[in-house]
């Protein structure tokens, strides 16, 4: 985990065979709806709003892709952890 003045982030690996597809993106976006501040996903320098399913899909994350999940508010650490666990468990698929 990386801690800066205003952001917390973790790198996670997409483990499910279908990658980060629409249903998985919807699960992430659903978790993010309860956040105090913005949550971002970054892949290869491309940063998108994790509350937007379409934005998430533009990252084109296939199996074994690595993404960074960043929260702007330390009070959202539980959401960060939930996203990390969901991604690493293959979105329950």
Coordinates of N, CA and C in Angstrom, one line a residue, residues 5-67:
X5 N 0.0 12.2 0.9 CA -0.8 13.2 1.7 C -2.3 13.0 1.5
X6 N -2.8 12.8 0.3 CA -4.2 12.7 0.1 C -4.7 11.5 -0.6
X7 N -3.9 10.5 -0.9 CA -4.3 9.3 -1.6 C -3.7 8.0 -1.0
X8 N -4.5 7.0 -1.1 CA -4.1 5.7 -0.7 C -4.3 4.8 -2.0
X9 N -3.3 3.9 -2.3 CA -3.5 3.1 -3.5 C -2.9 1.7 -3.3
X10 N -3.4 0.8 -4.1 CA -2.9 -0.6 -4.0 C -2.9 -1.1 -5.5
X11 N -1.9 -1.9 -5.8 CA -1.9 -2.6 -7.1 C -2.6 -3.9 -7.0
X12 N -3.4 -4.3 -7.9 CA -4.1 -5.6 -7.9 C -4.0 -6.2 -9.3
X13 N -4.1 -7.5 -9.3 CA -4.0 -8.3 -10.6 C -5.3 -8.9 -10.9
X14 N -5.8 -8.7 -12.1 CA -7.0 -9.3 -12.6 C -6.8 -10.8 -12.7
X15 N -7.6 -11.6 -12.0 CA -7.4 -13.0 -12.0 C -8.4 -13.9 -12.7
X16 N -9.6 -13.3 -13.0 CA -10.6 -14.1 -13.7 C -10.3 -14.2 -15.2
X17 N -10.8 -15.3 -15.8 CA -10.5 -15.6 -17.2 C -11.0 -14.6 -18.1
X18 N -12.2 -14.0 -17.8 CA -12.8 -13.0 -18.7 C -12.2 -11.6 -18.5
X19 N -11.3 -11.4 -17.6 CA -10.8 -10.1 -17.4 C -11.8 -9.2 -16.7
X20 N -11.6 -7.9 -16.8 CA -12.5 -6.9 -16.2 C -13.6 -6.5 -17.2
X21 N -14.6 -7.3 -17.2 CA -15.7 -7.2 -18.2 C -16.9 -6.3 -17.6
X22 N -18.0 -6.2 -18.3 CA -19.0 -5.2 -17.8 C -19.6 -5.6 -16.5
X23 N -19.9 -6.9 -16.2 CA -20.5 -7.3 -14.9 C -19.5 -7.0 -13.8
X24 N -18.2 -7.3 -14.0 CA -17.2 -7.0 -13.0 C -17.1 -5.5 -12.8
X25 N -17.1 -4.7 -13.9 CA -17.0 -3.3 -13.8 C -18.2 -2.7 -13.0
X26 N -19.4 -3.3 -13.2 CA -20.5 -2.8 -12.5 C -20.4 -3.1 -11.0
X27 N -19.8 -4.2 -10.6 CA -19.5 -4.5 -9.2 C -18.6 -3.5 -8.5
X28 N -17.6 -3.1 -9.3 CA -16.6 -2.1 -8.7 C -17.4 -0.8 -8.6
X29 N -18.1 -0.4 -9.7 CA -18.8 0.9 -9.6 C -19.8 1.0 -8.5
X30 N -20.5 -0.2 -8.2 CA -21.4 -0.3 -7.1 C -20.8 0.0 -5.8
X31 N -19.6 -0.6 -5.6 CA -18.9 -0.4 -4.3 C -18.5 1.1 -4.1
X32 N -18.1 1.7 -5.2 CA -17.6 3.1 -5.2 C -18.7 4.1 -4.9
X33 N -19.9 3.8 -5.2 CA -21.0 4.7 -5.0 C -21.1 5.2 -3.6
X34 N -20.6 4.5 -2.6 CA -20.7 4.9 -1.2 C -19.4 5.7 -0.7
X35 N -18.5 6.0 -1.6 CA -17.3 6.6 -1.2 C -17.5 8.1 -0.8
X36 N -16.6 8.6 0.0 CA -16.7 10.0 0.5 C -16.1 10.9 -0.6
X37 N -15.1 10.4 -1.3 CA -14.4 11.2 -2.4 C -14.2 10.2 -3.6
X38 N -13.5 10.7 -4.6 CA -13.3 9.9 -5.8 C -12.4 8.7 -5.6
X39 N -12.7 7.7 -6.4 CA -11.8 6.5 -6.4 C -11.4 6.3 -7.9
X40 N -10.2 6.0 -8.1 CA -9.6 5.9 -9.5 C -9.0 4.6 -9.7
X41 N -9.1 4.1 -11.0 CA -8.4 2.9 -11.4 C -7.4 3.4 -12.5
X42 N -6.2 2.9 -12.4 CA -5.1 3.3 -13.3 C -4.5 2.0 -13.9
X43 N -4.3 2.0 -15.2 CA -3.6 0.9 -15.9 C -2.7 1.5 -17.0
X44 N -1.4 1.3 -16.9 CA -0.4 1.8 -17.9 C -0.5 3.3 -18.0
X45 N -0.8 4.0 -16.9 CA -0.8 5.5 -17.0 C -2.2 6.0 -17.3
X46 N -3.1 5.2 -17.7 CA -4.5 5.7 -18.0 C -5.3 5.6 -16.8
X47 N -5.8 6.7 -16.3 CA -6.5 6.9 -15.1 C -8.0 7.1 -15.3
X48 N -8.9 6.3 -14.7 CA -10.3 6.5 -15.0 C -11.1 6.5 -13.6
X49 N -12.3 7.1 -13.7 CA -13.2 7.2 -12.5 C -13.8 5.8 -12.3
X50 N -13.6 5.3 -11.1 CA -14.0 3.9 -10.8 C -15.5 3.8 -10.5
X51 N -16.2 5.0 -10.6 CA -17.7 5.0 -10.4 C -18.4 4.8 -11.8
X52 N -17.6 4.9 -12.9 CA -18.1 4.8 -14.2 C -17.8 3.5 -14.9
X53 N -18.9 2.7 -15.1 CA -18.7 1.4 -15.8 C -18.0 1.6 -17.1
X54 N -18.4 2.5 -17.9 CA -17.8 2.7 -19.2 C -16.4 3.1 -19.1
X55 N -16.0 4.0 -18.2 CA -14.6 4.4 -18.0 C -13.8 3.2 -17.6
X56 N -14.3 2.3 -16.7 CA -13.6 1.1 -16.4 C -13.3 0.3 -17.6
X57 N -14.3 0.1 -18.4 CA -14.2 -0.8 -19.6 C -13.1 -0.3 -20.6
X58 N -12.9 1.1 -20.6 CA -11.9 1.6 -21.5 C -10.5 1.2 -21.2
X59 N -10.3 0.7 -20.0 CA -8.9 0.2 -19.6 C -8.6 -1.1 -20.3
X60 N -9.6 -1.8 -20.8 CA -9.4 -3.1 -21.5 C -8.5 -4.0 -20.7
X61 N -8.9 -4.4 -19.5 CA -8.1 -5.2 -18.6 C -8.4 -6.7 -18.8
X62 N -7.5 -7.4 -19.5 CA -7.6 -8.8 -19.7 C -7.0 -9.5 -18.4
X63 N -7.2 -10.8 -18.4 CA -6.6 -11.6 -17.3 C -5.1 -11.3 -17.1
X64 N -4.7 -11.2 -15.9 CA -3.3 -10.9 -15.5 C -2.9 -9.5 -15.7
X65 N -3.9 -8.6 -16.1 CA -3.6 -7.2 -16.1 C -3.3 -6.7 -14.7
X66 N -2.5 -5.7 -14.5 CA -2.3 -5.1 -13.2 C -2.9 -3.7 -13.2
X67 N -3.7 -3.4 -12.2 CA -4.3 -2.0 -12.1 C -4.0 -1.5 -10.7

